Amino acid sequence: GTTANTADPGTDWDAPASHPGSCEVAVYRVAPTPDLSVTLQSGFLQLPRPLRHASCVVLNNNTALYILWEDTGDWAVLDTLGNSIHPLPSLPSPRLHCGILALPSTGSIYVIGGYRAESRKYFKDVQCYDIALKKWRTLPQKLTYRRARHAAITLMM
């Protein structure tokens, strides 16, 4: 598997909300062995802007890490093999604390619910990103309740 984390030397996890976030990300490989050995794939990669509120999903056999900057709706894909970052069309309605999941079988990534601090608005919509078309669309189905600070997962069986 693949995992990534941001780096900010001296980061205080209890830092105030004004903490700007990090501009770097590291990609690690976790070996599918009993000891789950972890190796750093490369040095830190520069992000296009600080990463403070973000959601991520991994696709393409762990070679594509899609990053959503929740506060602005900026969207990019980190190529974990080529160690490069490519910007994508922004999420039309930025939101914090949303759920995000990928369905590899449909080539889609879903952003579910969330919260917009400036307007104090909670969302109950579902945004769908089509990876092949590189386009966002709002699904006609809505969540029963507005929600934020929740998780979304994909179970592959």
Coordinates of N, CA and C in Angstrom, one line a residue:
G1 N 0.8 -1.2 0.0 CA 0.0 0.0 0.0 C 0.8 1.2 0.0
T2 N 0.2 2.4 -0.1 CA 0.9 3.7 -0.1 C 0.2 4.5 0.9
T3 N 1.1 5.3 1.6 CA 0.6 6.3 2.5 C 1.3 7.6 2.3
A4 N 0.8 8.7 2.8 CA 1.5 10.0 2.6 C 1.2 10.8 3.9
N5 N 2.1 11.7 4.2 CA 1.9 12.6 5.3 C 2.6 13.9 5.0
T6 N 2.1 15.0 5.6 CA 2.7 16.3 5.4 C 3.7 16.5 6.4
A7 N 4.6 17.4 6.2 CA 5.7 17.6 7.1 C 5.8 19.1 7.4
D8 N 6.0 19.4 8.7 CA 6.2 20.7 9.1 C 7.1 20.6 10.3
P9 N 8.4 20.8 10.1 CA 9.3 20.6 11.3 C 8.8 21.5 12.5
G10 N 8.8 20.9 13.6 CA 8.3 21.6 14.8 C 6.8 21.8 14.9
T11 N 6.1 21.0 14.1 CA 4.6 21.1 14.2 C 4.1 20.8 15.6
D12 N 3.3 21.6 16.1 CA 2.6 21.4 17.3 C 1.2 21.0 17.0
W13 N 0.8 19.7 17.3 CA -0.5 19.2 16.9 C -1.6 19.9 17.7
D14 N -1.3 20.7 18.7 CA -2.3 21.5 19.4 C -2.2 22.9 19.0
A15 N -1.7 23.2 17.8 CA -1.5 24.5 17.3 C -2.8 25.2 17.1
P16 N -2.9 26.5 17.2 CA -4.2 27.2 17.0 C -4.7 27.0 15.6
A17 N -5.9 27.3 15.4 CA -6.6 27.2 14.1 C -5.9 28.0 13.0
S18 N -5.2 29.0 13.4 CA -4.5 29.9 12.4 C -3.3 29.2 11.8
H19 N -2.9 28.1 12.3 CA -1.7 27.4 11.8 C -1.8 27.2 10.3
P20 N -0.8 27.6 9.5 CA -1.0 27.7 8.1 C -0.9 26.3 7.4
G21 N -0.5 25.3 8.0 CA -0.3 24.0 7.4 C 1.0 23.8 6.8
S22 N 1.2 22.7 6.0 CA 2.5 22.4 5.4 C 2.5 22.5 3.9
C23 N 3.6 22.8 3.3 CA 3.7 22.8 1.9 C 4.5 21.6 1.3
E24 N 4.7 20.6 2.1 CA 5.5 19.4 1.7 C 4.7 18.1 2.0
V25 N 4.9 17.1 1.2 CA 4.3 15.8 1.5 C 5.4 14.7 1.2
A26 N 5.3 13.7 2.0 CA 6.2 12.5 1.8 C 5.4 11.3 1.5
V27 N 5.9 10.5 0.6 CA 5.2 9.2 0.2 C 6.0 8.0 0.7
Y28 N 5.3 7.1 1.4 CA 5.9 5.9 1.9 C 5.2 4.7 1.3
R29 N 6.0 3.6 1.2 CA 5.5 2.4 0.7 C 5.4 1.4 2.0
V30 N 4.2 0.8 2.1 CA 4.1 -0.2 3.2 C 4.0 -1.6 2.5
A31 N 5.0 -2.4 2.9 CA 5.1 -3.7 2.2 C 4.0 -4.7 2.8
P32 N 3.4 -5.4 1.9 CA 2.4 -6.4 2.3 C 3.0 -7.7 2.9
T33 N 3.8 -7.5 3.9 CA 4.5 -8.6 4.6 C 4.0 -8.6 6.1
P34 N 4.3 -9.7 6.8 CA 3.8 -9.8 8.2 C 4.3 -8.6 9.1
D35 N 5.5 -8.1 8.8 CA 6.0 -7.0 9.6 C 5.6 -5.6 9.1
L36 N 4.9 -5.6 7.9 CA 4.5 -4.3 7.4 C 5.6 -3.3 7.3
S37 N 6.8 -3.7 6.8 CA 7.9 -2.7 6.7 C 7.5 -1.5 5.9
V38 N 8.0 -0.4 6.3 CA 7.7 0.9 5.7 C 9.0 1.5 5.2
T39 N 9.0 2.0 3.9 CA 10.1 2.7 3.4 C 9.7 4.0 2.8
L40 N 10.5 5.0 2.9 CA 10.3 6.3 2.3 C 10.6 6.2 0.8
Q41 N 9.6 6.5 0.0 CA 9.8 6.4 -1.4 C 10.7 7.4 -2.0
S42 N 10.6 8.7 -1.5 CA 11.4 9.7 -2.0 C 11.5 10.8 -0.9
G43 N 12.2 11.9 -1.2 CA 12.2 13.0 -0.3 C 10.9 13.7 -0.3
F44 N 10.8 14.8 0.4 CA 9.5 15.6 0.5 C 9.3 16.2 -0.9
L45 N 8.0 16.2 -1.3 CA 7.6 16.9 -2.5 C 6.9 18.2 -2.1
Q46 N 7.1 19.2 -2.9 CA 6.5 20.5 -2.7 C 5.1 20.5 -3.2
L47 N 4.1 21.0 -2.3 CA 2.8 21.1 -2.7 C 2.6 22.5 -3.3
P48 N 1.5 22.7 -4.1 CA 1.3 24.1 -4.7 C 0.9 25.1 -3.7
R49 N 0.4 24.7 -2.6 CA 0.0 25.6 -1.5 C -0.1 24.8 -0.2
P50 N -0.1 25.5 1.0 CA -0.1 24.8 2.2 C -1.3 23.9 2.4
L51 N -1.1 22.8 3.0 CA -2.1 21.8 3.2 C -2.5 21.8 4.7
R52 N -3.7 22.4 5.0 CA -4.2 22.4 6.4 C -5.4 21.6 6.5
H53 N -6.5 21.9 5.8 CA -7.7 21.1 5.8 C -7.8 20.4 4.5
A54 N -7.6 19.0 4.5 CA -7.6 18.3 3.3 C -8.2 16.9 3.4
S55 N -8.6 16.4 2.3 CA -9.1 15.0 2.2 C -8.4 14.4 1.1
C56 N -8.2 13.1 1.2 CA -7.4 12.4 0.1 C -8.0 11.0 -0.1
V57 N -7.8 10.5 -1.3 CA -8.1 9.1 -1.7 C -7.0 8.6 -2.6
V58 N -6.7 7.3 -2.6 CA -5.7 6.7 -3.4 C -6.3 5.8 -4.4
L59 N -5.9 5.9 -5.6 CA -6.4 5.0 -6.7 C -5.2 4.5 -7.6
N60 N -5.6 3.8 -8.6 CA -4.7 3.2 -9.6 C -3.6 2.4 -9.0
N61 N -4.0 1.4 -8.2 CA -3.0 0.5 -7.6 C -2.0 1.3 -6.7
N62 N -2.5 2.3 -6.0 CA -1.7 3.1 -5.1 C -0.7 4.0 -5.8
T63 N -0.9 4.4 -7.0 CA 0.0 5.3 -7.7 C -0.5 6.7 -7.9
A64 N -1.8 6.9 -7.5 CA -2.4 8.2 -7.7 C -3.1 8.6 -6.4
L65 N -2.6 9.7 -5.7 CA -3.2 10.2 -4.5 C -3.9 11.5 -4.9
Y66 N -5.2 11.5 -4.8 CA -6.0 12.7 -5.1 C -6.2 13.5 -3.8
I67 N -5.8 14.8 -3.9 CA -5.8 15.7 -2.7 C -6.8 16.8 -2.9
L68 N -7.7 17.0 -2.0 CA -8.7 18.0 -2.0 C -8.4 19.0 -0.9
W69 N -8.0 20.3 -1.3 CA -7.8 21.3 -0.3 C -9.3 21.8 0.1
E70 N -9.7 21.4 1.2 CA -11.1 21.6 1.6 C -11.5 23.1 1.7
D71 N -10.6 23.9 2.2 CA -11.0 25.3 2.4 C -11.1 26.1 1.1
T72 N -10.5 25.7 0.0 CA -10.6 26.4 -1.3 C -11.2 25.6 -2.4
G73 N -11.3 24.3 -2.2 CA -11.8 23.4 -3.3 C -10.8 23.1 -4.3
D74 N -9.5 23.5 -4.1 CA -8.4 23.1 -5.0 C -8.3 21.6 -5.0
W75 N -7.9 21.1 -6.2 CA -7.9 19.6 -6.4 C -6.7 19.3 -7.2
A76 N -6.0 18.2 -6.8 CA -4.8 17.8 -7.6 C -4.6 16.3 -7.4
V77 N -3.8 15.8 -8.3 CA -3.4 14.4 -8.1 C -1.9 14.3 -8.0
L78 N -1.4 13.5 -7.0 CA 0.0 13.3 -6.8 C 0.3 11.9 -7.4
D79 N 1.2 11.9 -8.4 CA 1.6 10.7 -9.0 C 2.8 10.2 -8.2
T80 N 2.5 9.1 -7.4 CA 3.4 8.5 -6.5 C 4.6 7.8 -7.1
L81 N 4.5 7.5 -8.4 CA 5.6 6.8 -9.1 C 6.5 7.9 -9.7
G82 N 5.9 8.9 -10.3 CA 6.7 10.0 -11.0 C 7.0 11.1 -10.0
N83 N 6.6 11.1 -8.8 CA 6.8 12.1 -7.8 C 6.5 13.5 -8.3
S84 N 5.3 13.6 -8.9 CA 4.9 14.9 -9.4 C 3.4 15.2 -9.0
I85 N 3.1 16.4 -9.0 CA 1.7 16.9 -8.7 C 1.1 17.6 -9.9
H86 N -0.2 17.2 -10.2 CA -0.8 17.8 -11.3 C -2.2 18.4 -10.9
P87 N -2.4 19.7 -11.1 CA -3.6 20.4 -10.7 C -4.8 19.8 -11.6
L88 N -6.0 19.8 -11.0 CA -7.2 19.4 -11.6 C -8.3 20.4 -11.4
P89 N -9.4 20.4 -12.1 CA -10.5 21.4 -11.9 C -10.9 21.4 -10.4
S90 N -11.1 22.6 -9.9 CA -11.5 22.7 -8.5 C -12.9 22.3 -8.2
L91 N -13.1 21.8 -7.0 CA -14.5 21.5 -6.5 C -15.3 22.8 -6.6
P92 N -16.5 22.7 -7.2 CA -17.3 23.9 -7.4 C -17.7 24.6 -6.1
S93 N -18.0 23.9 -5.1 CA -18.4 24.5 -3.8 C -17.5 23.9 -2.7
P94 N -16.4 24.7 -2.3 CA -15.5 24.3 -1.3 C -16.3 24.0 0.0
R95 N -15.7 23.0 0.8 CA -16.3 22.7 2.1 C -15.3 22.0 3.0
L96 N -15.4 22.3 4.3 CA -14.5 21.6 5.2 C -15.2 20.3 5.8
H97 N -14.5 19.4 6.3 CA -15.0 18.3 7.1 C -16.0 17.4 6.3
C98 N -15.7 17.2 5.0 CA -16.5 16.4 4.1 C -16.0 15.0 4.1
G99 N -16.8 14.1 3.6 CA -16.4 12.7 3.4 C -15.9 12.6 2.0
I100 N -15.0 11.7 1.7 CA -14.5 11.5 0.3 C -14.2 10.0 0.1
L101 N -14.7 9.5 -1.0 CA -14.4 8.1 -1.3 C -14.3 7.9 -2.8
A102 N -13.6 6.8 -3.2 CA -13.4 6.5 -4.6 C -14.1 5.2 -4.9
L103 N -14.7 5.1 -6.1 CA -15.2 3.9 -6.6 C -14.4 3.6 -7.9
P104 N -13.3 2.8 -7.8 CA -12.5 2.5 -9.0 C -13.3 1.9 -10.1
S105 N -14.3 1.1 -9.8 CA -15.1 0.5 -10.9 C -15.8 1.5 -11.8
T106 N -16.1 2.6 -11.3 CA -16.8 3.7 -12.0 C -15.9 4.8 -12.5
G107 N -14.7 4.8 -12.0 CA -13.8 5.9 -12.3 C -14.2 7.2 -11.7
S108 N -14.8 7.1 -10.5 CA -15.4 8.4 -9.9 C -14.9 8.5 -8.5
I109 N -14.8 9.8 -8.1 CA -14.5 10.1 -6.7 C -15.7 11.0 -6.2
Y110 N -16.2 10.7 -5.0 CA -17.3 11.4 -4.4 C -16.9 12.2 -3.2
V111 N -17.4 13.4 -3.1 CA -17.3 14.3 -2.0 C -18.7 14.5 -1.4
I112 N -18.8 14.1 -0.1 CA -20.1 14.0 0.5 C -20.2 15.0 1.7
G113 N -21.3 15.8 1.6 CA -21.6 16.7 2.7 C -20.5 17.7 2.9
G114 N -20.3 18.2 4.2 CA -19.3 19.1 4.5 C -19.9 20.4 5.1
Y115 N -19.0 21.4 5.4 CA -19.4 22.6 6.1 C -18.7 23.8 5.5
R116 N -19.3 24.9 5.3 CA -18.7 26.1 4.8 C -18.7 27.1 5.9
A117 N -17.5 27.4 6.5 CA -17.4 28.3 7.7 C -18.0 29.7 7.4
E118 N -17.6 30.3 6.3 CA -18.0 31.7 6.0 C -19.5 31.9 6.1
S119 N -20.3 30.9 5.5 CA -21.7 31.1 5.5 C -22.4 30.2 6.5
R120 N -21.6 29.5 7.3 CA -22.2 28.6 8.3 C -23.2 27.6 7.7
K121 N -22.8 27.1 6.5 CA -23.7 26.2 5.8 C -23.2 24.8 5.9
Y122 N -24.1 23.9 6.2 CA -23.8 22.5 6.2 C -24.4 21.9 4.9
F123 N -23.7 21.1 4.2 CA -24.1 20.5 2.9 C -24.8 19.1 3.1
K124 N -25.7 18.9 2.2 CA -26.2 17.5 2.1 C -26.2 17.0 0.7
D125 N -25.4 17.7 -0.1 CA -25.2 17.2 -1.5 C -24.0 16.3 -1.7
V126 N -24.0 15.6 -2.8 CA -22.9 14.8 -3.2 C -22.3 15.2 -4.5
Q127 N -21.0 15.6 -4.5 CA -20.3 16.0 -5.7 C -19.5 14.8 -6.2
C128 N -19.6 14.6 -7.5 CA -18.9 13.5 -8.2 C -17.9 14.0 -9.2
Y129 N -16.6 13.5 -9.0 CA -15.6 13.8 -10.0 C -15.3 12.7 -10.9
D130 N -15.5 12.9 -12.2 CA -15.2 11.9 -13.2 C -13.7 12.0 -13.6
I131 N -13.0 10.9 -13.3 CA -11.5 10.9 -13.5 C -11.2 11.0 -15.0
A132 N -11.9 10.3 -15.8 CA -11.6 10.3 -17.3 C -11.9 11.6 -17.9
L133 N -13.1 12.2 -17.5 CA -13.5 13.5 -18.1 C -12.9 14.7 -17.4
K134 N -12.4 14.5 -16.2 CA -11.8 15.6 -15.4 C -12.9 16.7 -15.2
K135 N -14.1 16.2 -14.8 CA -15.2 17.2 -14.5 C -15.9 16.8 -13.3
W136 N -16.4 17.8 -12.6 CA -17.3 17.7 -11.4 C -18.7 17.8 -11.9
R137 N -19.6 17.1 -11.1 CA -21.1 17.3 -11.3 C -21.7 17.0 -9.9
T138 N -22.9 17.6 -9.7 CA -23.6 17.4 -8.5 C -24.6 16.3 -8.8
L139 N -24.6 15.3 -8.0 CA -25.6 14.2 -8.1 C -27.0 14.7 -7.8
P140 N -28.0 14.1 -8.5 CA -29.4 14.6 -8.2 C -29.8 14.1 -6.8
Q141 N -29.3 13.0 -6.3 CA -29.6 12.5 -5.0 C -29.0 13.3 -3.9
K142 N -29.7 13.6 -2.9 CA -29.2 14.3 -1.7 C -29.2 13.4 -0.5
L143 N -28.3 13.7 0.5 CA -28.3 13.0 1.7 C -29.6 13.4 2.5
T144 N -30.0 12.5 3.3 CA -31.2 12.8 4.1 C -31.0 14.0 5.1
Y145 N -29.8 14.1 5.6 CA -29.5 15.1 6.6 C -28.2 15.8 6.1
R146 N -28.1 17.1 6.4 CA -26.8 17.8 6.2 C -25.8 17.2 7.2
R147 N -24.6 17.0 6.7 CA -23.6 16.4 7.6 C -22.2 16.9 7.3
A148 N -21.4 16.9 8.4 CA -20.0 17.3 8.3 C -19.3 16.5 9.4
R149 N -17.9 16.5 9.4 CA -17.1 15.7 10.3 C -17.5 14.3 10.4
H150 N -17.6 13.6 9.2 CA -17.9 12.2 9.1 C -16.9 11.6 8.2
A151 N -17.0 10.3 8.1 CA -16.1 9.5 7.2 C -16.9 8.8 6.1
A152 N -16.2 8.5 5.0 CA -16.8 7.7 3.9 C -15.7 6.7 3.5
I153 N -16.1 5.5 3.3 CA -15.1 4.5 2.9 C -15.6 3.6 1.8
T154 N -14.7 3.0 1.1 CA -15.1 2.0 0.0 C -14.6 0.7 0.5
L155 N -15.5 -0.3 0.6 CA -15.1 -1.7 0.9 C -15.1 -2.5 -0.4
M156 N -14.0 -3.1 -0.7 CA -13.8 -3.9 -1.9 C -13.8 -5.4 -1.4
M157 N -14.8 -6.1 -1.9 CA -14.9 -7.5 -1.5 C -14.8 -8.4 -2.7

